[in-house]
Tab-separated table of C-alpha atoms and ligand atoms in Angstrom:
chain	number	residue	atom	x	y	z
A	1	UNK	CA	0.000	0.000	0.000
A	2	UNK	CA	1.373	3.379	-0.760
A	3	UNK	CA	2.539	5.718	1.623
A	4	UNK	CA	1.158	9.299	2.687
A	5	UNK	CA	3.257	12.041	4.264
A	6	UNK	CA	1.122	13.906	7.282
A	7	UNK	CA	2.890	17.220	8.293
A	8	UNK	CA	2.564	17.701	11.868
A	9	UNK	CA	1.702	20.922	13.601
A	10	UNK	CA	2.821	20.440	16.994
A	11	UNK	CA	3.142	22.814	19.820
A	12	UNK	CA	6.574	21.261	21.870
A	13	UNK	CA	5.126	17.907	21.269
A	14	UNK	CA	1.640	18.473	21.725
A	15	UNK	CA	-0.260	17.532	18.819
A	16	UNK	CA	-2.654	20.075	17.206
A	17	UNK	CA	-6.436	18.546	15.879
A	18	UNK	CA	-6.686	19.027	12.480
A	19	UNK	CA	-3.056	16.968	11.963
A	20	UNK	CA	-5.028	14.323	13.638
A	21	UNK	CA	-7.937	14.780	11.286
A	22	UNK	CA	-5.304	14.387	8.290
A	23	UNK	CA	-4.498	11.015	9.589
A	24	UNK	CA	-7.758	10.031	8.996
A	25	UNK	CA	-7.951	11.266	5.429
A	26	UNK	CA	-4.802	9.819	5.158
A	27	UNK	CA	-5.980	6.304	5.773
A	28	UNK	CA	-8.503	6.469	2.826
A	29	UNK	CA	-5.959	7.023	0.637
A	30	UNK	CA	-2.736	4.923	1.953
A	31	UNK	CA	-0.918	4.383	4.748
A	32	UNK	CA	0.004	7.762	6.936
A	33	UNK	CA	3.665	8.538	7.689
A	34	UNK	CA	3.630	11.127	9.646
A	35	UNK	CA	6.670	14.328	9.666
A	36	UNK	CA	7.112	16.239	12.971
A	37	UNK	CA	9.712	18.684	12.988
A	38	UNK	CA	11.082	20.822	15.518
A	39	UNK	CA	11.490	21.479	19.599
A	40	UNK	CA	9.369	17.976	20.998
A	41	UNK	CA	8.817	16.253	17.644
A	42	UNK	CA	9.851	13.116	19.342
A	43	UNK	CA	6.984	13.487	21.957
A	44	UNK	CA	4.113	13.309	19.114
A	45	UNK	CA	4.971	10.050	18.503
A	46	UNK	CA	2.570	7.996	20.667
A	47	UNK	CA	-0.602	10.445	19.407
A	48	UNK	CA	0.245	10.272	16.249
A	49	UNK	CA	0.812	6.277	16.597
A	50	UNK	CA	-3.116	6.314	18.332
A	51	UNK	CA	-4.472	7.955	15.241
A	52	UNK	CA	-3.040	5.430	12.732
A	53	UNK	CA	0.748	7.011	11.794
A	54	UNK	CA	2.457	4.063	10.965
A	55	UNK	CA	5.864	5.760	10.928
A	56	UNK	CA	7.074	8.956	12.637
A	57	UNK	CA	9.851	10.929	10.895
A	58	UNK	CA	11.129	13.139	13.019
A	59	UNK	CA	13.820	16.258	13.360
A	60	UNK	CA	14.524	18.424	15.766
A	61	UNK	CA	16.427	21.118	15.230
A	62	UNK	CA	16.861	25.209	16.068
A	63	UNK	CA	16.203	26.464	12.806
A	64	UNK	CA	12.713	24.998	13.109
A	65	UNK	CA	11.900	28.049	15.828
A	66	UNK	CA	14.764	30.507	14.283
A	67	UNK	CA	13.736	30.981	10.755
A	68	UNK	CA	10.121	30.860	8.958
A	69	UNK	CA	9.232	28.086	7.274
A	70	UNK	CA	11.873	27.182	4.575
A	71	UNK	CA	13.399	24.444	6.599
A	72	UNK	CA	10.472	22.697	7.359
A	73	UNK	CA	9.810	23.346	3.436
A	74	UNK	CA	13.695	21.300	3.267
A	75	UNK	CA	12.404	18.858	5.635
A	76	UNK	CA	9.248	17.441	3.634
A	77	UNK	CA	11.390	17.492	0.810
A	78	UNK	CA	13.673	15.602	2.079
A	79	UNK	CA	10.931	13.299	3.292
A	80	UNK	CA	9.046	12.729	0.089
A	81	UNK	CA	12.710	11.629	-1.236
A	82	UNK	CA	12.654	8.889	1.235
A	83	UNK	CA	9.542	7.846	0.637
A	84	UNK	CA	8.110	8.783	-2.351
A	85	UNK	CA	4.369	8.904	-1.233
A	86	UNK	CA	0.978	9.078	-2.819
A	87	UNK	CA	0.433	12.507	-1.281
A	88	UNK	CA	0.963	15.402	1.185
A	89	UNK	CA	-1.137	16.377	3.379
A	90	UNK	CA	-0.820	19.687	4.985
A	91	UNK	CA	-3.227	21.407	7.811
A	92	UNK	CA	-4.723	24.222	5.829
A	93	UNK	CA	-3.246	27.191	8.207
A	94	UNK	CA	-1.610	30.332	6.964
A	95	UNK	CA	1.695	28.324	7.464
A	96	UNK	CA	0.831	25.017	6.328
A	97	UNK	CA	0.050	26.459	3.030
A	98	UNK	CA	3.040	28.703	2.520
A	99	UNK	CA	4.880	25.200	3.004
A	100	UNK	CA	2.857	23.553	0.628
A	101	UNK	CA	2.737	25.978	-2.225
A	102	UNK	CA	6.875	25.879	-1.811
A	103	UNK	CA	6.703	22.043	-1.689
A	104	UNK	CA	4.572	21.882	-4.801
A	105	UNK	CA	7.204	24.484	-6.485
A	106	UNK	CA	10.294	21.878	-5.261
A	107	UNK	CA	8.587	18.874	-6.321
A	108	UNK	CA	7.556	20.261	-9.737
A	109	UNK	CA	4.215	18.931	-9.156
A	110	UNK	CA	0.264	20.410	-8.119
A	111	UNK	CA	-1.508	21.715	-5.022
A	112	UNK	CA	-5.008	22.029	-4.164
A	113	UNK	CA	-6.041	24.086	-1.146
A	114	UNK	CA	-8.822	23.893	1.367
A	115	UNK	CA	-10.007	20.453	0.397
A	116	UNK	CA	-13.068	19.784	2.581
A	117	UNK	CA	-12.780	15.410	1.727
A	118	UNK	CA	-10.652	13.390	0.600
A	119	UNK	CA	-10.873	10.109	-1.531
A	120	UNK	CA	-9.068	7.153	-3.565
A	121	UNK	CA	-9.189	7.779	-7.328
A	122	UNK	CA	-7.910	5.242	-9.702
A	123	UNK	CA	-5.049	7.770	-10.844
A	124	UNK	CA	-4.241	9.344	-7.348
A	125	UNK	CA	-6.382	11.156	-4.638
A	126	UNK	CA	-9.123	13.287	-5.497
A	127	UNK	CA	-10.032	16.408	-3.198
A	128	UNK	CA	-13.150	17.906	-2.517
A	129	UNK	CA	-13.411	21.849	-2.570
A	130	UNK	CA	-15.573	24.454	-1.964
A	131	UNK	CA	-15.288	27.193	-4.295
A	132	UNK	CA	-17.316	30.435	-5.390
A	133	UNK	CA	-19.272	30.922	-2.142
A	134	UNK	CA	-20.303	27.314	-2.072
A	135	UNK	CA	-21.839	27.424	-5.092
A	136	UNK	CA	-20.162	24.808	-6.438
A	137	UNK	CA	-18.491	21.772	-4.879
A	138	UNK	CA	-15.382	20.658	-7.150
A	139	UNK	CA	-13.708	17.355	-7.015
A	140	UNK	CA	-9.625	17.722	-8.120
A	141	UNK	CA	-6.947	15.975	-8.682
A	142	UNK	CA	-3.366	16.823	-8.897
A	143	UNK	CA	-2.375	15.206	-12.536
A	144	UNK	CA	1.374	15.624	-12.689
A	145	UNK	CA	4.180	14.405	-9.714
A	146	UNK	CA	3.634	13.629	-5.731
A	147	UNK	CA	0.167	15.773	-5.018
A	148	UNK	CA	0.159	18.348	-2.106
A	149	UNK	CA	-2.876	18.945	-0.604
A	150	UNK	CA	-4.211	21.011	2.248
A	151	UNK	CA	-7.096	20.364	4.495
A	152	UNK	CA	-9.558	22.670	6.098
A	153	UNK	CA	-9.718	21.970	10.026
A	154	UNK	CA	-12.953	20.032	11.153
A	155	UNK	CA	-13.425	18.502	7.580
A	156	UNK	CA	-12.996	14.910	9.026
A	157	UNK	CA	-13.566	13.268	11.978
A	158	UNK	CA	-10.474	12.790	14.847
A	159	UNK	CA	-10.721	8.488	14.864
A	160	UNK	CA	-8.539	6.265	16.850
A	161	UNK	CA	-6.727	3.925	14.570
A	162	UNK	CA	-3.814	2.374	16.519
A	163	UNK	CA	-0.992	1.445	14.652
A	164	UNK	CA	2.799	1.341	14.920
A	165	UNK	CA	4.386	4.491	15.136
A	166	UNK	CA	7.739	3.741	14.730
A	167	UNK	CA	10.107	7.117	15.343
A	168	UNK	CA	12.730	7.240	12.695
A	169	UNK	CA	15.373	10.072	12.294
A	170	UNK	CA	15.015	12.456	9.311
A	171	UNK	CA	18.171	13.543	7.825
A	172	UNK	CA	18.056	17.112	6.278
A	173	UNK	CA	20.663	19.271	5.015
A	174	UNK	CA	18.989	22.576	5.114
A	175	UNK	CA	19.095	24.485	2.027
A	176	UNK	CA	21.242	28.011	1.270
A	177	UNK	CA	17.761	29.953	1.621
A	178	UNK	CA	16.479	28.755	4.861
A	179	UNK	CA	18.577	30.920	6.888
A	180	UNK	CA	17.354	33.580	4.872
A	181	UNK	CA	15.054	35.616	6.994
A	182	UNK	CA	15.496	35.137	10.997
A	183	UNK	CA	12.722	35.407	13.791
A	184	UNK	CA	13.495	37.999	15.932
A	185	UNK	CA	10.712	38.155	18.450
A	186	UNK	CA	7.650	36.263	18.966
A	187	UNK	CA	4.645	37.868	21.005
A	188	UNK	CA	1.792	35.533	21.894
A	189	UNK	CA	-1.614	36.197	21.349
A	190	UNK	CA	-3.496	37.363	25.014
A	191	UNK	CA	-5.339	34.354	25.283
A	192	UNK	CA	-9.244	34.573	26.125
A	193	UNK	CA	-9.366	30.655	26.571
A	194	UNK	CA	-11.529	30.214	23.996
A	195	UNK	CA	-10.516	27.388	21.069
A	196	UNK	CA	-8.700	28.816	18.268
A	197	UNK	CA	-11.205	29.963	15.482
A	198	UNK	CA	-10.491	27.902	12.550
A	199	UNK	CA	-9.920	24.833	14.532
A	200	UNK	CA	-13.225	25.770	16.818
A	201	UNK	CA	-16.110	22.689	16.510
A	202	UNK	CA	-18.618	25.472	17.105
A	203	UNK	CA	-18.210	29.510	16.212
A	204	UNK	CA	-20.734	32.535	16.714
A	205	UNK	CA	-20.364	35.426	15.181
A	206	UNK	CA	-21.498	38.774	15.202
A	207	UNK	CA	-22.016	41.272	12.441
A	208	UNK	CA	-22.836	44.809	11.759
A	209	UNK	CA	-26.480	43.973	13.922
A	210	UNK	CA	-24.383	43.850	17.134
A	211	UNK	CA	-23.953	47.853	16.955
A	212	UNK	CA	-21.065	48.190	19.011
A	213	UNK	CA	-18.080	46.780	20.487
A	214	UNK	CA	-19.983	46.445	24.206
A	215	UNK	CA	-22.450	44.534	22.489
A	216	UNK	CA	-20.180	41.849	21.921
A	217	UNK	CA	-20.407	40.692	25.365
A	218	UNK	CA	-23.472	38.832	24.586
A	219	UNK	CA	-21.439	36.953	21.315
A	220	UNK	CA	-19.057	35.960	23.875
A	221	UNK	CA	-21.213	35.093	26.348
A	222	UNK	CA	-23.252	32.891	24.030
A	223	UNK	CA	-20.012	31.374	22.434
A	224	UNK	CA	-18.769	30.804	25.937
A	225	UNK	CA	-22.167	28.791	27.003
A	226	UNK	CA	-20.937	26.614	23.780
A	227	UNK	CA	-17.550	26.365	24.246
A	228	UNK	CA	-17.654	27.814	21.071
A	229	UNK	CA	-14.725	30.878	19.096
A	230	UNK	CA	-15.901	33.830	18.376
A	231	UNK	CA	-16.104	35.396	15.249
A	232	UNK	CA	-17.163	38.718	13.379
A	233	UNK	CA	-17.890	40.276	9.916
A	234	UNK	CA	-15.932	42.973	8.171
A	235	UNK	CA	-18.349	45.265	8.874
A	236	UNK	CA	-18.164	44.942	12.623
A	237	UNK	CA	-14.496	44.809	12.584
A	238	UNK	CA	-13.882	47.604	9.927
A	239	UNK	CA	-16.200	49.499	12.633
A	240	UNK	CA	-13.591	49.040	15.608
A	241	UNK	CA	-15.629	46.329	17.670
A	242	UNK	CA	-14.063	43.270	16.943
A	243	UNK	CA	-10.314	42.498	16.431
A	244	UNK	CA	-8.836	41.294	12.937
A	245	UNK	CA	-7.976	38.184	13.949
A	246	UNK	CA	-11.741	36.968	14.449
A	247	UNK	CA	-12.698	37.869	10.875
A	248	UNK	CA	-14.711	35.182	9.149
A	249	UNK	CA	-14.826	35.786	4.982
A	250	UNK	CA	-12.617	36.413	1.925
A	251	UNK	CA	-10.721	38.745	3.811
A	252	UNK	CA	-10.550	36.940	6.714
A	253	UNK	CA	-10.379	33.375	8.447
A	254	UNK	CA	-12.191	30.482	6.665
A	255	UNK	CA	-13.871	28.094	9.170
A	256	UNK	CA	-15.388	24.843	8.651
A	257	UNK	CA	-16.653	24.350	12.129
A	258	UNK	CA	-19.872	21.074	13.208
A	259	UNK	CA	-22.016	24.757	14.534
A	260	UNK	CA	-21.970	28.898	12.981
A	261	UNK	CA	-24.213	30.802	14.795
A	262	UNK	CA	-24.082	34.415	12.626
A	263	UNK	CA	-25.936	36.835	14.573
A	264	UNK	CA	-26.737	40.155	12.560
A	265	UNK	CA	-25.063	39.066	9.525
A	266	UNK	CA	-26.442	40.169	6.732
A	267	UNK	CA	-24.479	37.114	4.613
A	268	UNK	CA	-22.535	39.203	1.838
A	269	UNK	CA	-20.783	36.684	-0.362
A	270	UNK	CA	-17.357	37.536	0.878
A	271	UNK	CA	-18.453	36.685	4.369
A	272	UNK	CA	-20.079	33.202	3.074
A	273	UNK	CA	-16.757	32.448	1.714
A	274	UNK	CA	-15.279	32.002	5.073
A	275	UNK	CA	-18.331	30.383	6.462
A	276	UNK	CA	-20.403	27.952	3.874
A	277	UNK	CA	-18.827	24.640	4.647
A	278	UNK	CA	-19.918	24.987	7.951
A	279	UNK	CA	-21.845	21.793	9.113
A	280	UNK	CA	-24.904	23.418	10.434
A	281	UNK	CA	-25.456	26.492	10.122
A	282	UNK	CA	-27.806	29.160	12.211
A	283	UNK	CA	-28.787	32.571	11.776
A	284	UNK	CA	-30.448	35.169	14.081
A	285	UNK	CA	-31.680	38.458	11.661
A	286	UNK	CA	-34.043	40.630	12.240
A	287	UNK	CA	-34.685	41.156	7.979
A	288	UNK	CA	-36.388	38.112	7.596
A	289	UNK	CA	-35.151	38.834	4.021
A	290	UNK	CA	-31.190	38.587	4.660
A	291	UNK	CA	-29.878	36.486	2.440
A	292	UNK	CA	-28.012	34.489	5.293
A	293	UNK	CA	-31.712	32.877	5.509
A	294	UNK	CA	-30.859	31.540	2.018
A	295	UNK	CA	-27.717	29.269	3.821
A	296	UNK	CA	-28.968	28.526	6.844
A	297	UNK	CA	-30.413	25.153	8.197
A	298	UNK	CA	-32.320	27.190	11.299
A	299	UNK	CA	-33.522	30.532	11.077
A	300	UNK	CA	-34.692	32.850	13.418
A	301	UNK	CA	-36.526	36.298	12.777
A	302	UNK	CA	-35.783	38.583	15.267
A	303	UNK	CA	-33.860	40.809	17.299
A	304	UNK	CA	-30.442	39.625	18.337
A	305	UNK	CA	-30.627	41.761	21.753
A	306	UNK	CA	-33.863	39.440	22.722
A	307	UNK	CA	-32.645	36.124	21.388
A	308	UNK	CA	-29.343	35.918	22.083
A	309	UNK	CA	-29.874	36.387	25.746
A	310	UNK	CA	-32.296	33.881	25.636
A	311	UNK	CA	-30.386	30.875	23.614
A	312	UNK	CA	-27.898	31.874	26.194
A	313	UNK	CA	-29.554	31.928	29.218
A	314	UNK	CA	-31.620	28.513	28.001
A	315	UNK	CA	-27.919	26.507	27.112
A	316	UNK	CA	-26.761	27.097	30.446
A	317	UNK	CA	-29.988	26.191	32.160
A	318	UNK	CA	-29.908	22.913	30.807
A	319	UNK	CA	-26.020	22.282	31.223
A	320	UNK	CA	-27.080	22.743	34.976
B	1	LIG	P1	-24.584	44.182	7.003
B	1	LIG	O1	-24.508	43.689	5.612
B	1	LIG	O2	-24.812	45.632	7.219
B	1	LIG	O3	-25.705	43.334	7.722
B	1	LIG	C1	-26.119	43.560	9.032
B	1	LIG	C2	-27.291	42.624	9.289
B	1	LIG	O4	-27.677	42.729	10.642
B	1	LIG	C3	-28.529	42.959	8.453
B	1	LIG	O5	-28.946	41.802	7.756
B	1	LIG	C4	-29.566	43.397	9.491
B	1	LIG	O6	-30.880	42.963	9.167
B	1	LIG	C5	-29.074	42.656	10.721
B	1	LIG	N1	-29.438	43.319	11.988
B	1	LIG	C6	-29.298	44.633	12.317
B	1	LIG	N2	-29.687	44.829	13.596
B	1	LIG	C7	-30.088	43.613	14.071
B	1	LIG	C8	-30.583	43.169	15.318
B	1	LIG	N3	-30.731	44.019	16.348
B	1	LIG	N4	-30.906	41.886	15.459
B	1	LIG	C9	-30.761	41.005	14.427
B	1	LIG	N5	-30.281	41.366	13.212
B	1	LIG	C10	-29.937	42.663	13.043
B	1	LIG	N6	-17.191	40.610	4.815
B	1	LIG	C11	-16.932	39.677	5.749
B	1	LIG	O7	-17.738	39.408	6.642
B	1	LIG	N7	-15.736	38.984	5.724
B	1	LIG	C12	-14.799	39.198	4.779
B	1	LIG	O8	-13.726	38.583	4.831
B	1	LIG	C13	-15.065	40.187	3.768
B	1	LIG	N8	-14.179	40.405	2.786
B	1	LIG	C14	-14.508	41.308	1.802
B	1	LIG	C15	-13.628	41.482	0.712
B	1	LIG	C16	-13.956	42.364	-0.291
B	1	LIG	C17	-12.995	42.515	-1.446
B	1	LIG	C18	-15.148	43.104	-0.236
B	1	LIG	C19	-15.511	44.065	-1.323
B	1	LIG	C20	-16.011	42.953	0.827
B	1	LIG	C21	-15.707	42.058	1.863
B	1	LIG	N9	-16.559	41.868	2.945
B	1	LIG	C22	-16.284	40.885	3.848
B	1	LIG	C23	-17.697	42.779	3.191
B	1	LIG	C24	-19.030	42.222	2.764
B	1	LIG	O9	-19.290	42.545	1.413
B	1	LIG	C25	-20.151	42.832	3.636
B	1	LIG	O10	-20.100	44.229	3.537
B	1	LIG	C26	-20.064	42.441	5.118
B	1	LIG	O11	-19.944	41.047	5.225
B	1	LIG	C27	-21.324	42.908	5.827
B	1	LIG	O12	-21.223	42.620	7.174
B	1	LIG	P2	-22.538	42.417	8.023
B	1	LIG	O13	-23.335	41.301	7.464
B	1	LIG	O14	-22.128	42.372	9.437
B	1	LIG	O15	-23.277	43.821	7.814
């Protein structure tokens, strides 16, 4: 059975979820061999074993941390030499596809990004996308050299699979431009404990209808009886009352998450972009012409100062 090369995004060992949701794509289409690179690669070994990695490759070195993402880009190069797989799968992040359009580049061969599924073909895997809006679902196939494909968090399940996991050494020589641009400083995010917004099972999101940055309290408070990220539209973050970072659209984050609850969205196609693959999907408008309504699985016509509240208020009655 071929092989498949997983890239790992790890935090010092700690494997992230939508690597883990590779693996499973991964076993449709071969067997997973999974690369961690970098400060605790070793330690990913017996999650990544769990979830069906048959082999770990693994390197740790500095320039990992030190420089952007060139070496790791030298690293899965140097992998798919030893192993010449089916495919590479890469977590869909801002990082995991700078790495994978450079990969594609080295290897002379295709990418397609933000595949939602993932199947056998008879000449190679064939991806599932999501393009214009969701109007159309595409299925594609990389037709030249080792594919490299990235997957949109929470587009497959996170399944035990136990299997081997044996840790081998990678050898890389790091290439003339990975050096090339250095890190100098690193400042973390303030964290609000909520889950990370593309990787989030459930997000709710507030739009121009929240009319002010105070207002969002009752987003968060509703995403935080959920467990849920939060997110915003352009509108309300263009007006000052959300940060950047929690965009949902074009322009923005794409999230694929099992639950989007947009509250006063209108649901402009550029915010649908970042949205439409969401499982289910729920809207709270008070138009009950928005054409959100035309997306959405549950409706409800009103105002999001009354509802909210009460969806809130109602969740965390009945969590006790
Ligand atoms: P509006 O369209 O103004 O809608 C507000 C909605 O709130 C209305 O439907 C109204 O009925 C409802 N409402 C008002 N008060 C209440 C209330 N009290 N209770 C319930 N409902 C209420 N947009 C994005 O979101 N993300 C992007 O990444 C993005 N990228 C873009 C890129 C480009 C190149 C361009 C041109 C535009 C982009 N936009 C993006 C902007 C997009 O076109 C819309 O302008 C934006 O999404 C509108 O945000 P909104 O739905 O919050 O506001």
């Amino acid at each position: 059975m071929a092989e498949v090369l997983v890239f790992v995004d790890h935090v010092d060992g700690a494997v992230r979820k939508p690597t883990l949701e590779l693996l499973t794509l991964a076993r449709r289409i071969g067997e997973p061999v999974a690369v961690a690179l970098g400060n605790g690669a070793g330690d990913t070994a017996a999650t990544l074993a769990e979830h069906g990695a048959t082999r770990v490759l693994t390197h740790e070195a500095a320039e990992y941390a030190d420089y952007l993402v060139v070496p790791k880009v030298d690293a899965l190069q140097a992998a798919v030499s030893a192993v010449s797989p089916a495919a590479v799968l890469v977590p869909s992040s801002a990082e995991g596809k700078e790495i994978a359009a450079r990969l594609a580049l080295r290897l002379g061969s295709g990418i397609i990004t933000d595949a939602v599924d993932l199947e056998a073909g008879e000449d190679g895997p064939v991806a599932t996308q999501s393009v214009f809006a969701a109007s159309f679902t595409t299925k594609t196939r990389v037709s030249q050299g080792t594919p490299v494909i990235t997957v949109k968090p929470n587009s497959a399940a996170v399944e035990a699979a136990p299997a081997a996991g044996a840790v081998e050494a990678l050898t890389v020589a790091f290439s003339a431009a990975a050096t090339g641009t250095k890190v100098t400083a690193r400042t973390p995010r303030e964290s609000t404990g909520r889950p990370e917004l593309t990787e989030a099972a459930i997000v709710v999101s507030g739009g121009r209808g929240v009319n002010g940055s105070e207002n969002f309290a009752i987003i968060e408070a509703l995403a935080d009886s959920l467990g849920a990220a939060v997110g915003a539209s352009r509108a309300a973050v263009d007006a000052g009352w959300y940060p950047h970072t929690n965009q949902v659209g074009q322009t923005g984050k794409s999230v694929s998450p099992q639950l989007y609850i947009a509250n006063g969205i209108s649901g402009a196609i550029q915010h649908r972009a970042g949205m439409q693959t969401s499982k289910t999907i729920v809207a709270v408008n008070k138009d009950a012409e928005a054409p959100i309504f035309d997306l959405v699985d549950y409706g409800v016509v009103g105002d999001l100062f009354d509802v909210v509240p009460q969806l809130t208020e109602e969740i965390n009655t009945r969590k006790g």
